[in-house]
Amino acid sequence: MSASPSNEEEQLPWGGDVGQSQALSSQQAHEAAYRFVARYYDYERIAPLLRMLQDIAWRHDDPDSNREAWASWQVCVQETLDGAPLPDVPPPWA
């Protein structure tokens, strides 16, 4: 039986290992999240996702181009670094 992986080398449940040995900056993490949502939007083209992508977009060479979105992103990054639990997201009918 193998030893369990360390936190830095934790195995993902779906077997992926992309980026496990690399740290992302806040800006790179935002870009990765944006790409993830954009790919989901390609699969499920619903207006709220498009609005969200438009709201959180900024020129990647200038995060100050959307200060409000960047400030919110920085709060989320800090919460993640602090180990805060993920927020519960109730369904719209709740």
Coordinates of N, CA, C and O in Angstrom, one line a residue:
M1 N 0.8 -1.2 0.0 CA 0.0 0.0 0.0 C 0.9 1.2 0.0 O 1.8 1.3 0.8
S2 N 0.6 2.2 -0.9 CA 1.5 3.4 -1.0 C 1.1 4.4 0.1 O -0.1 4.5 0.5
A3 N 2.0 5.2 0.4 CA 1.8 6.3 1.4 C 0.9 7.4 0.7 O 0.9 7.5 -0.5
S4 N 0.1 8.0 1.5 CA -0.8 9.0 0.9 C 0.0 10.2 0.5 O 1.0 10.6 1.1
P5 N -0.4 10.9 -0.6 CA 0.4 12.0 -1.1 C 0.4 13.2 -0.1 O -0.6 13.4 0.7
S6 N 1.4 14.0 -0.2 CA 1.4 15.2 0.6 C 0.4 16.2 0.1 O -0.1 16.1 -1.0
N7 N 0.2 17.3 0.8 CA -0.8 18.3 0.4 C -0.4 18.9 -1.0 O -1.2 19.2 -1.8
E8 N 0.9 19.1 -1.2 CA 1.4 19.7 -2.4 C 1.2 18.7 -3.6 O 1.1 19.1 -4.7
E9 N 1.2 17.4 -3.4 CA 1.1 16.4 -4.4 C -0.2 15.7 -4.4 O -0.3 14.6 -4.9
E10 N -1.2 16.3 -3.8 CA -2.5 15.6 -3.6 C -3.0 15.2 -5.0 O -3.0 15.9 -5.9
Q11 N -3.5 13.9 -5.0 CA -4.0 13.4 -6.3 C -5.5 13.9 -6.4 O -6.2 13.9 -5.5
L12 N -5.8 14.4 -7.6 CA -7.1 14.9 -7.9 C -8.0 13.7 -8.1 O -7.6 12.6 -8.7
P13 N -9.3 13.8 -7.7 CA -10.2 12.6 -7.8 C -10.4 12.2 -9.3 O -10.7 11.0 -9.5
W14 N -10.2 13.0 -10.2 CA -10.4 12.6 -11.6 C -9.1 12.3 -12.3 O -9.0 12.1 -13.5
G15 N -8.0 12.2 -11.5 CA -6.7 11.7 -12.0 C -5.8 12.7 -12.7 O -4.8 12.4 -13.2
G16 N -6.2 14.0 -12.7 CA -5.4 15.0 -13.4 C -4.2 15.4 -12.5 O -4.3 15.3 -11.3
D17 N -3.2 15.8 -13.2 CA -2.0 16.3 -12.5 C -1.5 17.6 -13.1 O -0.4 18.0 -12.8
V18 N -2.3 18.3 -13.9 CA -1.8 19.5 -14.5 C -1.6 20.6 -13.4 O -2.5 20.8 -12.6
G19 N -0.5 21.2 -13.5 CA -0.2 22.3 -12.6 C 0.1 21.9 -11.1 O 0.3 22.8 -10.3
Q20 N 0.2 20.7 -10.8 CA 0.5 20.3 -9.4 C 1.8 20.8 -8.9 O 2.0 21.0 -7.8
S21 N 2.8 21.0 -9.8 CA 4.1 21.4 -9.4 C 4.3 22.9 -9.6 O 5.4 23.4 -9.4
Q22 N 3.3 23.6 -10.0 CA 3.4 25.0 -10.3 C 2.4 25.8 -9.4 O 1.3 25.4 -9.2
A23 N 2.9 27.0 -9.0 CA 2.0 27.9 -8.3 C 1.5 28.9 -9.2 O 2.2 29.3 -10.2
L24 N 0.3 29.4 -9.1 CA -0.3 30.4 -9.9 C -0.3 31.8 -9.2 O -0.6 31.8 -8.0
S25 N -0.1 32.8 -9.9 CA -0.3 34.1 -9.3 C -1.8 34.4 -9.3 O -2.6 33.6 -9.9
S26 N -2.3 35.4 -8.6 CA -3.7 35.7 -8.5 C -4.2 36.0 -9.9 O -5.3 35.5 -10.3
Q27 N -3.5 36.6 -10.7 CA -3.9 37.0 -12.1 C -4.0 35.7 -12.9 O -5.0 35.5 -13.7
Q28 N -3.1 34.8 -12.8 CA -3.1 33.5 -13.6 C -4.3 32.7 -13.1 O -4.9 32.0 -13.9
A29 N -4.5 32.6 -11.8 CA -5.6 31.9 -11.3 C -7.0 32.4 -11.8 O -7.9 31.7 -12.2
H30 N -7.1 33.8 -11.9 CA -8.3 34.4 -12.4 C -8.4 34.0 -13.9 O -9.5 33.6 -14.3
E31 N -7.4 34.0 -14.6 CA -7.4 33.6 -16.0 C -7.9 32.2 -16.2 O -8.7 31.8 -17.0
A32 N -7.4 31.3 -15.3 CA -7.7 29.9 -15.4 C -9.2 29.7 -15.1 O -9.9 29.0 -15.7
A33 N -9.7 30.4 -14.0 CA -11.1 30.4 -13.7 C -12.0 30.9 -14.8 O -13.0 30.4 -15.2
Y34 N -11.5 32.0 -15.4 CA -12.3 32.6 -16.6 C -12.4 31.6 -17.7 O -13.4 31.4 -18.3
R35 N -11.2 30.9 -18.0 CA -11.2 29.9 -19.1 C -12.2 28.8 -18.7 O -12.9 28.3 -19.6
F36 N -12.2 28.4 -17.5 CA -13.1 27.3 -17.1 C -14.6 27.6 -17.3 O -15.3 26.9 -17.9
V37 N -14.9 28.8 -16.9 CA -16.3 29.3 -17.0 C -16.6 29.4 -18.5 O -17.7 29.1 -19.0
A38 N -15.7 30.0 -19.3 CA -15.9 30.1 -20.7 C -16.1 28.8 -21.4 O -17.0 28.7 -22.3
R39 N -15.3 27.8 -21.0 CA -15.5 26.5 -21.6 C -16.9 25.9 -21.2 O -17.6 25.2 -22.0
Y40 N -17.3 26.1 -20.0 CA -18.6 25.7 -19.6 C -19.7 26.4 -20.4 O -20.7 25.8 -20.8
Y41 N -19.5 27.7 -20.6 CA -20.4 28.5 -21.4 C -20.5 27.9 -22.8 O -21.6 27.8 -23.4
D42 N -19.4 27.4 -23.4 CA -19.5 26.8 -24.7 C -20.3 25.5 -24.7 O -21.0 25.2 -25.7
Y43 N -20.4 24.9 -23.5 CA -21.2 23.7 -23.4 C -22.7 24.0 -23.1 O -23.6 23.4 -23.7
E44 N -22.9 25.0 -22.2 CA -24.2 25.3 -21.7 C -24.4 26.8 -21.9 O -24.1 27.6 -21.0
R45 N -24.8 27.2 -23.1 CA -24.9 28.6 -23.4 C -26.2 29.3 -22.7 O -27.2 29.4 -23.3
I46 N -25.9 29.7 -21.5 CA -27.0 30.4 -20.8 C -26.6 31.8 -20.5 O -25.4 32.1 -20.2
A47 N -27.5 32.7 -20.6 CA -27.2 34.1 -20.4 C -26.5 34.5 -19.1 O -25.6 35.3 -19.2
P48 N -26.9 34.0 -18.0 CA -26.2 34.4 -16.7 C -24.7 34.1 -16.8 O -23.9 34.9 -16.3
L49 N -24.3 33.0 -17.4 CA -22.9 32.7 -17.5 C -22.2 33.8 -18.4 O -21.1 34.2 -18.1
L50 N -22.8 34.1 -19.5 CA -22.2 35.1 -20.4 C -22.1 36.5 -19.7 O -21.1 37.1 -19.7
R51 N -23.1 36.8 -18.9 CA -23.1 38.1 -18.1 C -21.9 38.0 -17.1 O -21.2 39.0 -16.9
M52 N -21.8 36.9 -16.5 CA -20.7 36.8 -15.5 C -19.3 36.9 -16.2 O -18.5 37.6 -15.7
L53 N -19.1 36.3 -17.3 CA -17.9 36.4 -18.1 C -17.6 37.9 -18.4 O -16.5 38.3 -18.3
Q54 N -18.6 38.6 -18.9 CA -18.5 40.0 -19.2 C -18.1 40.8 -18.0 O -17.3 41.7 -18.1
D55 N -18.8 40.5 -16.9 CA -18.6 41.3 -15.6 C -17.2 41.1 -15.1 O -16.6 42.0 -14.5
I56 N -16.6 39.9 -15.2 CA -15.3 39.6 -14.6 C -14.1 39.8 -15.5 O -13.0 39.6 -15.1
A57 N -14.4 40.1 -16.8 CA -13.4 40.3 -17.8 C -12.6 41.6 -17.6 O -13.2 42.6 -17.2
W58 N -11.4 41.5 -17.9 CA -10.5 42.7 -18.0 C -9.4 42.4 -18.9 O -9.1 41.3 -19.2
R59 N -8.7 43.5 -19.3 CA -7.5 43.3 -20.1 C -6.5 42.7 -19.2 O -6.1 43.2 -18.1
H60 N -5.9 41.5 -19.6 CA -5.0 40.8 -18.7 C -3.7 41.6 -18.5 O -3.0 41.3 -17.5
D61 N -3.4 42.6 -19.3 CA -2.2 43.3 -19.1 C -2.5 44.5 -18.1 O -1.6 45.3 -17.8
D62 N -3.8 44.7 -17.7 CA -4.2 45.8 -16.8 C -5.3 45.4 -16.0 O -6.5 45.7 -16.3
P63 N -5.0 44.7 -14.8 CA -6.1 44.3 -13.9 C -7.0 45.5 -13.4 O -8.1 45.3 -13.1
D64 N -6.4 46.7 -13.4 CA -7.1 47.9 -13.0 C -8.2 48.3 -14.0 O -9.0 49.2 -13.7
S65 N -8.3 47.7 -15.1 CA -9.3 48.0 -16.1 C -10.7 47.6 -15.6 O -11.7 48.1 -16.1
N66 N -10.8 46.7 -14.6 CA -12.1 46.4 -13.9 C -11.7 46.2 -12.4 O -11.6 45.1 -11.9
R67 N -11.6 47.4 -11.7 CA -11.1 47.3 -10.3 C -12.1 46.6 -9.4 O -11.7 45.9 -8.5
E68 N -13.4 46.7 -9.6 CA -14.4 46.1 -8.8 C -14.2 44.5 -8.9 O -14.2 43.8 -7.8
A69 N -14.1 44.0 -10.1 CA -14.0 42.6 -10.2 C -12.7 42.1 -9.7 O -12.6 41.0 -9.0
W70 N -11.6 42.9 -9.9 CA -10.3 42.5 -9.4 C -10.3 42.4 -7.8 O -9.8 41.5 -7.2
A71 N -10.9 43.4 -7.2 CA -11.0 43.5 -5.7 C -11.8 42.3 -5.2 O -11.3 41.6 -4.2
S72 N -12.9 41.9 -5.8 CA -13.6 40.7 -5.4 C -12.8 39.5 -5.6 O -12.8 38.6 -4.8
W73 N -12.1 39.4 -6.7 CA -11.2 38.2 -7.0 C -10.2 38.1 -5.9 O -9.9 37.0 -5.4
Q74 N -9.5 39.2 -5.5 CA -8.5 39.2 -4.5 C -9.1 38.7 -3.1 O -8.4 38.0 -2.4
V75 N -10.3 39.1 -2.8 CA -10.9 38.6 -1.6 C -11.1 37.1 -1.7 O -10.8 36.4 -0.7
C76 N -11.5 36.6 -2.8 CA -11.7 35.1 -3.0 C -10.4 34.4 -2.9 O -10.3 33.3 -2.3
V77 N -9.3 35.0 -3.4 CA -8.0 34.4 -3.3 C -7.5 34.3 -1.9 O -7.1 33.3 -1.4
Q78 N -7.7 35.4 -1.2 CA -7.3 35.4 0.3 C -8.1 34.4 1.1 O -7.6 33.7 1.9
E79 N -9.4 34.3 0.8 CA -10.3 33.3 1.5 C -9.8 31.9 1.3 O -9.7 31.0 2.2
T80 N -9.4 31.6 0.0 CA -8.8 30.3 -0.3 C -7.5 30.1 0.4 O -7.3 29.0 1.0
L81 N -6.6 31.0 0.4 CA -5.4 30.9 1.1 C -5.5 30.7 2.6 O -4.8 30.0 3.2
D82 N -6.6 31.3 3.1 CA -6.9 31.2 4.6 C -7.6 29.9 4.9 O -7.8 29.6 6.1
G83 N -8.0 29.1 3.9 CA -8.6 27.8 4.1 C -10.1 27.9 4.5 O -10.7 27.0 5.0
A84 N -10.7 29.1 4.1 CA -12.1 29.2 4.3 C -12.9 28.2 3.6 O -12.5 27.8 2.5
P85 N -14.0 27.7 4.1 CA -14.8 26.7 3.4 C -15.5 27.3 2.2 O -15.7 28.5 2.1
L86 N -15.7 26.4 1.2 CA -16.4 26.9 0.0 C -17.8 27.3 0.4 O -18.4 26.7 1.3
P87 N -18.3 28.4 -0.2 CA -19.7 28.8 0.1 C -20.7 27.8 -0.4 O -20.6 27.2 -1.4
D88 N -21.8 27.7 0.4 CA -22.9 26.9 -0.1 C -23.7 27.8 -1.1 O -23.9 28.9 -0.9
V89 N -24.0 27.1 -2.2 CA -24.8 27.8 -3.2 C -26.1 27.1 -3.4 O -26.2 26.1 -4.0
P90 N -27.2 27.7 -2.8 CA -28.5 27.1 -2.9 C -29.0 27.2 -4.3 O -28.7 28.1 -5.0
P91 N -29.9 26.2 -4.7 CA -30.5 26.3 -6.0 C -31.5 27.5 -6.0 O -31.9 27.9 -4.9
P92 N -31.8 28.0 -7.2 CA -32.6 29.2 -7.2 C -34.0 29.0 -6.7 O -34.7 30.0 -6.3
W93 N -34.5 27.8 -6.6 CA -35.8 27.6 -6.1 C -35.9 27.4 -4.6 O -36.9 27.3 -4.0
A94 N -34.7 27.5 -3.9 CA -34.7 27.3 -2.4 C -35.2 28.6 -1.7 O -35.1 29.6 -2.2

